[in-house]
mmCIF file of C-alpha atoms in Angstrom:
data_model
loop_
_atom_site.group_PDB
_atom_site.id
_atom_site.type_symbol
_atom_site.label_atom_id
_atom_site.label_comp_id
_atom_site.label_asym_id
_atom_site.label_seq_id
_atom_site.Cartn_x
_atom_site.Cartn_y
_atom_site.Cartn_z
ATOM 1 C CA UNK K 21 -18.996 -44.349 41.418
ATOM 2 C CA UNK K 22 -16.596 -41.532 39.818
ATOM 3 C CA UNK K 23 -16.018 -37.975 41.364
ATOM 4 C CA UNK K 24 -17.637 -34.944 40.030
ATOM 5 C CA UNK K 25 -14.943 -32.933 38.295
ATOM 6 C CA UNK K 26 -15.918 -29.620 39.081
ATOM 7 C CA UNK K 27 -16.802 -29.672 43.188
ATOM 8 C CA UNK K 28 -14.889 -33.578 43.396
ATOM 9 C CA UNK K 29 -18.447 -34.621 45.055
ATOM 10 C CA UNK K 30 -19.488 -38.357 44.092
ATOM 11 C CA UNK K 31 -21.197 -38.813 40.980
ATOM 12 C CA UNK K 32 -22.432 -41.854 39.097
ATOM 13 C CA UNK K 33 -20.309 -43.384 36.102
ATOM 14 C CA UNK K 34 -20.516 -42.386 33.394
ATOM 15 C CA UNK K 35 -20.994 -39.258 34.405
ATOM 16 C CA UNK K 36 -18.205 -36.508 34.806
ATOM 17 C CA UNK K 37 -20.705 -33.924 36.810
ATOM 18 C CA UNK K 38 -22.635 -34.751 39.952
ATOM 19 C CA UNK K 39 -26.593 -34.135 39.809
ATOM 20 C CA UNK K 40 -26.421 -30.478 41.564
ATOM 21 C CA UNK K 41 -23.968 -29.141 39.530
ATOM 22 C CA UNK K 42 -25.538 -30.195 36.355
ATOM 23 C CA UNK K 43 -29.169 -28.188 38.248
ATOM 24 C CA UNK K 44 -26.512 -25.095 38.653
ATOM 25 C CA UNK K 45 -25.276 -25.158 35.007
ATOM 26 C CA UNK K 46 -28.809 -25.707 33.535
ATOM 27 C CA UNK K 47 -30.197 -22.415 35.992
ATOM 28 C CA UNK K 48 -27.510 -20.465 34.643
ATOM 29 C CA UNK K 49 -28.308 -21.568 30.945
ATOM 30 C CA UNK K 50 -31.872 -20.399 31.126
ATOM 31 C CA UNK K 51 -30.691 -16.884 33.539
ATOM 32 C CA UNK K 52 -28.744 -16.083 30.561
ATOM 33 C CA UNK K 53 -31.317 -15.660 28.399
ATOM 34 C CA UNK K 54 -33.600 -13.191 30.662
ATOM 35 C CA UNK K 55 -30.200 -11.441 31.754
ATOM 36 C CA UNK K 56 -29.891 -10.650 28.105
ATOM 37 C CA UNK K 57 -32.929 -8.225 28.422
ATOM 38 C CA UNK K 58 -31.867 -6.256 30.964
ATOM 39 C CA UNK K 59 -27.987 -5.949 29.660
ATOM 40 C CA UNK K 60 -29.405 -4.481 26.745
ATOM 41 C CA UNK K 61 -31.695 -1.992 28.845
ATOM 42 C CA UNK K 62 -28.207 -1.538 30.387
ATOM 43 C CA UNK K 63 -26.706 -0.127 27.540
ATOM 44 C CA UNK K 64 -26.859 3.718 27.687
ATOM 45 C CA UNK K 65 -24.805 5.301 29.819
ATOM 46 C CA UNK K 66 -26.479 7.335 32.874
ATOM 47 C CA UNK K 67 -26.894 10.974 33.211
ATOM 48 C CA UNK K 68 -23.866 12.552 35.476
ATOM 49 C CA UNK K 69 -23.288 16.459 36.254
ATOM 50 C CA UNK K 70 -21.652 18.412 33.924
ATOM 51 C CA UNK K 71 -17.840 19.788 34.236
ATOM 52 C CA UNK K 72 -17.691 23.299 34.954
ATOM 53 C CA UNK K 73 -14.429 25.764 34.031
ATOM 54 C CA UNK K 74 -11.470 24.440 34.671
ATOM 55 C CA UNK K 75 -12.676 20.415 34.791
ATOM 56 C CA UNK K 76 -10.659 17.453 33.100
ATOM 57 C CA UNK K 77 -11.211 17.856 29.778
ATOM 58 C CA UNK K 78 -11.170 14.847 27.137
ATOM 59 C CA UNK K 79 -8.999 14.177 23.959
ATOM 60 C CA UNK K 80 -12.247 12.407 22.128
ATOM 61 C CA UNK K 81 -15.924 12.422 22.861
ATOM 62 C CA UNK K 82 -17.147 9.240 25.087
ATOM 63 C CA UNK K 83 -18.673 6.297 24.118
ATOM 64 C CA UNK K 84 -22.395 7.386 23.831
ATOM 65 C CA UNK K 85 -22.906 3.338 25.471
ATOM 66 C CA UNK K 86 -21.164 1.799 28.286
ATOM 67 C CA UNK K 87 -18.330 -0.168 27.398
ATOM 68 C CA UNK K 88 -18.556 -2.658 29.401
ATOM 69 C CA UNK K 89 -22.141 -4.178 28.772
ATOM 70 C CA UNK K 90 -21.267 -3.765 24.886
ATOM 71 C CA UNK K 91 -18.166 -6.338 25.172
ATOM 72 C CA UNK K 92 -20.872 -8.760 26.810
ATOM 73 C CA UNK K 93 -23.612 -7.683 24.203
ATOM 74 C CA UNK K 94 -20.871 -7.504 21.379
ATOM 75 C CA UNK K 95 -20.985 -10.000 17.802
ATOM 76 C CA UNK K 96 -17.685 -12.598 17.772
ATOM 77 C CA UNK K 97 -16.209 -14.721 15.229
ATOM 78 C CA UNK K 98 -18.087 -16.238 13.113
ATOM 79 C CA UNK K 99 -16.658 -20.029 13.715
ATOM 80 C CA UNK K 100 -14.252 -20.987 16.443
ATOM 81 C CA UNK K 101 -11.226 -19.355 17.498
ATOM 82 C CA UNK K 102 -7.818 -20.730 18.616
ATOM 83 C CA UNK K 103 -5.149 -19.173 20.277
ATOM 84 C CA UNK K 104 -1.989 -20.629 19.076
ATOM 85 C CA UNK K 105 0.057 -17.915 20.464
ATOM 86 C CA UNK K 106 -1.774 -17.522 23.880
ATOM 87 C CA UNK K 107 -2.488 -13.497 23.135
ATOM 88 C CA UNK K 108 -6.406 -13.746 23.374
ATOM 89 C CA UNK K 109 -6.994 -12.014 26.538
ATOM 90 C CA UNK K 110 -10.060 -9.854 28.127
ATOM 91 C CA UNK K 111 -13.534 -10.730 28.734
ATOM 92 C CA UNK K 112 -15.774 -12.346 25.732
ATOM 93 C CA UNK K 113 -18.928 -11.687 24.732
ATOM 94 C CA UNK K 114 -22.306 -13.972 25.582
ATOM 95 C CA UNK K 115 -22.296 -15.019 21.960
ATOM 96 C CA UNK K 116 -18.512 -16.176 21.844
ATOM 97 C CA UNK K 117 -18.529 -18.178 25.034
ATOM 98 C CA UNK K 118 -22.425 -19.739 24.030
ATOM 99 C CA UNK K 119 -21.044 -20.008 20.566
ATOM 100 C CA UNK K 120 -17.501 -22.171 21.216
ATOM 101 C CA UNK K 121 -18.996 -24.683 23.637
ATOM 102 C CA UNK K 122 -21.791 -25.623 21.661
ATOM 103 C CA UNK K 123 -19.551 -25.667 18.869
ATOM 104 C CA UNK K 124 -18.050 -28.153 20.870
ATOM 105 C CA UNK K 125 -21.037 -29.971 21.871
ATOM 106 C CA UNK K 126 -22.145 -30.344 18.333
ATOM 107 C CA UNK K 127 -18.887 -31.633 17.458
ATOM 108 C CA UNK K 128 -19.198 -34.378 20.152
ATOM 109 C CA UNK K 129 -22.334 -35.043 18.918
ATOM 110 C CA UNK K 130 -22.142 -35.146 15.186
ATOM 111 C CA UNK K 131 -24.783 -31.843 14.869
ATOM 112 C CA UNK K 132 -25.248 -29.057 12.596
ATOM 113 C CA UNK K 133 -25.336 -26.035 14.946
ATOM 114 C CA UNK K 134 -29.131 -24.422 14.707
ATOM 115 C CA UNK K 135 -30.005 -20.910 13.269
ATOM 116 C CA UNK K 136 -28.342 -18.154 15.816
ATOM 117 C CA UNK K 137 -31.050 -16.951 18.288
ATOM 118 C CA UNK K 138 -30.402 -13.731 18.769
ATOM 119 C CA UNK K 139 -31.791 -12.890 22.228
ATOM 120 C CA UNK K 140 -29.452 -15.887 23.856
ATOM 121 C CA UNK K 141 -27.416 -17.598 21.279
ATOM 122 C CA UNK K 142 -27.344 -21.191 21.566
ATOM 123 C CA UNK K 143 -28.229 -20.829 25.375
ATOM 124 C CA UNK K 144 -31.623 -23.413 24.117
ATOM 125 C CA UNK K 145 -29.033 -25.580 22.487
ATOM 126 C CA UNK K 146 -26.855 -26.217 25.016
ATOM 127 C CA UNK K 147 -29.551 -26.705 27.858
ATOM 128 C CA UNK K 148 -31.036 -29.318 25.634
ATOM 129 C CA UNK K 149 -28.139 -31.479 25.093
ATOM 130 C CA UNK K 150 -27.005 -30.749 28.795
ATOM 131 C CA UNK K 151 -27.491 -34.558 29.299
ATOM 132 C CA UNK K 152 -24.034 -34.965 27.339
ATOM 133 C CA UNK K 153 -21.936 -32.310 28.521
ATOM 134 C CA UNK K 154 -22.351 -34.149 32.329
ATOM 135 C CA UNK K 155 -20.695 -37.189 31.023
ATOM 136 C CA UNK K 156 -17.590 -34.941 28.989
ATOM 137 C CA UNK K 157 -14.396 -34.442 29.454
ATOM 138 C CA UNK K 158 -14.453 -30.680 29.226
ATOM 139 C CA UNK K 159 -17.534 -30.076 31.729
ATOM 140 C CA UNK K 160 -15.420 -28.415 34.565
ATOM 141 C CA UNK K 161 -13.757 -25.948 31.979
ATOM 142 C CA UNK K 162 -17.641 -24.996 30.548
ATOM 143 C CA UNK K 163 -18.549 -24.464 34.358
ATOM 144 C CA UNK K 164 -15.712 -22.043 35.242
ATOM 145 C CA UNK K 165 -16.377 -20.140 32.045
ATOM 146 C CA UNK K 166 -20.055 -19.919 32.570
ATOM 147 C CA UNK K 167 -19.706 -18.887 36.209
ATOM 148 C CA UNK K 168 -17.782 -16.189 34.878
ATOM 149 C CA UNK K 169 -20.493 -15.046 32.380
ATOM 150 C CA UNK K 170 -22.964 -15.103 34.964
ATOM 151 C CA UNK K 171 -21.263 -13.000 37.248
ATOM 152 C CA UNK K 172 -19.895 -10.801 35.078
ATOM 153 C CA UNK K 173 -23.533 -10.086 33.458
ATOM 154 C CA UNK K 174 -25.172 -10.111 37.316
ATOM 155 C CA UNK K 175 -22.540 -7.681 38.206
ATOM 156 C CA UNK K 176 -23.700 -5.128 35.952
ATOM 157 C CA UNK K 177 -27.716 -5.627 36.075
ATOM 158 C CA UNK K 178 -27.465 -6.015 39.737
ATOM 159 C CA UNK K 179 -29.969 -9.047 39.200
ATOM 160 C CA UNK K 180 -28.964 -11.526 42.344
ATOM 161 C CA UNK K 181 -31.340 -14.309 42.062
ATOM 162 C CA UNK K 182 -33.108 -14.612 44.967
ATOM 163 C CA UNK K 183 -33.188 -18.068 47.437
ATOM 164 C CA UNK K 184 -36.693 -18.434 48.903
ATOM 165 C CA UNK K 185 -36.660 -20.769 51.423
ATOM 166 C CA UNK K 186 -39.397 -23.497 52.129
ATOM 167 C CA UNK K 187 -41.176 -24.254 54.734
ATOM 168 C CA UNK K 188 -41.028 -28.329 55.392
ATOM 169 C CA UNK K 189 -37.840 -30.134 55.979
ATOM 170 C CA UNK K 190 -35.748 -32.168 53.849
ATOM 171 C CA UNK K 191 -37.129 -35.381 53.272
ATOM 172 C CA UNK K 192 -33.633 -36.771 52.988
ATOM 173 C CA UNK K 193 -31.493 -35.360 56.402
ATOM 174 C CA UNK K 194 -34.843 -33.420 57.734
ATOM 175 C CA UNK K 195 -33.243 -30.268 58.080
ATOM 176 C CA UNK K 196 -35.060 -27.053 57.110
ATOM 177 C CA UNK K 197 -32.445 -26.042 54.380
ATOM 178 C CA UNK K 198 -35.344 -26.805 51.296
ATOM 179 C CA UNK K 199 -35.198 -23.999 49.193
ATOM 180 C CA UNK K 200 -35.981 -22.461 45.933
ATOM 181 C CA UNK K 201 -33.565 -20.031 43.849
ATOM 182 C CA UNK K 202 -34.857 -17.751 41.032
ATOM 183 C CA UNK K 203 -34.345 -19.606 37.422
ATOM 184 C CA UNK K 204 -33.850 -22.848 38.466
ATOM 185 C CA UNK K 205 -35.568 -25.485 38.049
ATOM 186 C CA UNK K 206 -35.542 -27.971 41.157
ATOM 187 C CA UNK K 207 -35.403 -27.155 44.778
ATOM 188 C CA UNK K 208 -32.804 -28.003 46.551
ATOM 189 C CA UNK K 209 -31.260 -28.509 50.451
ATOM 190 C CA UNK K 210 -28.558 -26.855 51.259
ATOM 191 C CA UNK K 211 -27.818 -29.489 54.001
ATOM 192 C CA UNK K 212 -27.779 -32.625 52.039
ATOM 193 C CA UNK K 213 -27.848 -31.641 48.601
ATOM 194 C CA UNK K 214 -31.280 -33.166 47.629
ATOM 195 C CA UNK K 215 -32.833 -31.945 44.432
ATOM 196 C CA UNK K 216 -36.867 -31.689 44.310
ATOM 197 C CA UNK K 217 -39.214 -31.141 41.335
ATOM 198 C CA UNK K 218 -42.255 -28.517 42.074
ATOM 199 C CA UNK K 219 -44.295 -31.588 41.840
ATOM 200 C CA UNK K 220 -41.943 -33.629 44.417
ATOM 201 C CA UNK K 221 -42.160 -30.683 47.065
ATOM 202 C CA UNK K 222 -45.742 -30.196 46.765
ATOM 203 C CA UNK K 223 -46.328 -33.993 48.016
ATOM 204 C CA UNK K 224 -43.773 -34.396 50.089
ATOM 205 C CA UNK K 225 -45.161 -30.476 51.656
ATOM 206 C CA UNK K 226 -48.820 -31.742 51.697
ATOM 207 C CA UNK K 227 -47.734 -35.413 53.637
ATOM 208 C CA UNK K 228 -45.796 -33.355 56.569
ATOM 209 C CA UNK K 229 -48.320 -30.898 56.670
ATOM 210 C CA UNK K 230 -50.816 -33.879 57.342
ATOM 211 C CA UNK K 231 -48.154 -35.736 60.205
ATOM 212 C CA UNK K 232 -47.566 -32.651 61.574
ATOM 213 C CA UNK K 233 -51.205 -31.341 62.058
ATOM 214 C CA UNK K 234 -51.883 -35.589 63.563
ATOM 215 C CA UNK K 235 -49.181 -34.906 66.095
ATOM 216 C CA UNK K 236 -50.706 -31.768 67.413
ATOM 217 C CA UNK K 237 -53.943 -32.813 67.702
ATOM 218 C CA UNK K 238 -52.441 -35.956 69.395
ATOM 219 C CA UNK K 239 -50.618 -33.573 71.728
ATOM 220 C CA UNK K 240 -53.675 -31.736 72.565
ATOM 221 C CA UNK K 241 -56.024 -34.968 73.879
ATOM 222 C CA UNK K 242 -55.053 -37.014 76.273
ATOM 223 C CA UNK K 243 -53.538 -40.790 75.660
ATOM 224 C CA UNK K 244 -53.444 -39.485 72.125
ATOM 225 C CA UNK K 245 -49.839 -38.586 71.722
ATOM 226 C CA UNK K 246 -49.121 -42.178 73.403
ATOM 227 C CA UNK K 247 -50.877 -43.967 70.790
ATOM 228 C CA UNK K 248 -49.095 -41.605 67.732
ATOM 229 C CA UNK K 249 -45.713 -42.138 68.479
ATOM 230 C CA UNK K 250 -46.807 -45.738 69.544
ATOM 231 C CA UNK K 251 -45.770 -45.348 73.550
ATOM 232 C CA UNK K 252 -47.819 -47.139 75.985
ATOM 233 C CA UNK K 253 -50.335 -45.331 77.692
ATOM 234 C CA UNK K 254 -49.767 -44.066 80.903
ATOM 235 C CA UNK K 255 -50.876 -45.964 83.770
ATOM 236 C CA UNK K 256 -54.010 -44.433 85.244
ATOM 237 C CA UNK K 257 -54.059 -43.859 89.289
ATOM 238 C CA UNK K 258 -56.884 -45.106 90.877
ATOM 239 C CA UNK K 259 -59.183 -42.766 92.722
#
């Protein structure tokens, strides 16, 4: 057993990311995609009341888009960039933080980066060789930088994805903490940790439906309740 290097939790060897972060990194890889669309509806900048006499007046016209979604929407270099002299600062674009780690993915693996696609560059790429980048050195480095994506892109669609939470209790701990966030793709507790497939939740859902429903129809007959949570029966008074 090794530690997870981005939240320290346990995590099995070889791996260098525990199970829930690797659900978090692979929700963010497919948000990023469906973020893109709305960024781009983003773009234009919104209608605000014209300056009468005597307003600030401007030097140069404005930027007929907002500034800040075109850094995020923005093209970058065309292979990967180093900064020897540590003068690279400001945000980066989608493409140029997509585009260097799985640069550096395909490098680990021996790959010929695939065709750009254009909606979400390489977003695909790295989800499907996320299996690797849970067992690299690098992993906690690719998680900071893609938490910073994400929030920098949710901070200007005002797109929170949503937690939904479920209705039976963990099957793990058995606290009601089961819940489901928008773009991910297992359900998790936020008690224990667990992660749950649709497929897992709908059985496990369906089986304490079915106890629970036998316990209160237990509870409502007499002896009955005894005999399900195997108690002896009560000892009947004679007349």
């Amino acid at each position: 057993m090794s530690l997870c290097l981005i939240c320290t939790h346990p995590a099995e060897q070889p791996r260098t990311a525990c199970t829930r972060c690797e659900h978090r990194l692979r929700g963010w890889l497919s948000e990023i995609p469906r973020q893109a669309v709305l960024l781009t509806a983003s773009l234009e900048l919104g209608t605000r009341p014209a300056q009468g006499y005597g307003g600030a007046g401007r030097a140069h016209s404005p930027l007929p888009v907002r500034a800040d979604v075109l850094t995020l929407l923005g093209p970058a270099a065309p292979g990967p960039v180093h900064d020897v002299t540590d003068d690279q600062g400001g945000p980066q674009p989608v493409h140029a933080v997509l585009h260097a780690w799985a640069d550096q993915l395909a490098e680990d693996l021996g790959h010929h980066l695939p065709p750009i696609n254009h909606r979400a560059p390489y977003a695909d790429y790295l989800a499907r060789h996320l299996g690797h980048a849970v067992r690299a050195s690098w992993v906690a480095l690719f998680h900071a930088e893609l938490a910073d994506l994400v929030r920098r892109i949710r901070a200007i669609t005002s797109t929170e994805p949503r937690r939904r939470p479920l209705d039976a209790p963990c099957p793990a701990c058995t606290a009601f903490g089961l819940g489901h966030v928008d773009w991910e793709t297992y359900i998790d507790c936020e008690a224990c940790g667990l992660l749950l497939t649709a497929d897992e939740y709908a059985a496990h859902h369906a089986a304490a439906m079915r106890t629970a429903l036998g316990l209160l129809r237990a509870a409502a007959a007499p002896g009955l309740a005894h005999t399900a949570l195997g108690l002896p029966q009560p000892i009947q008074e004679a007349s």
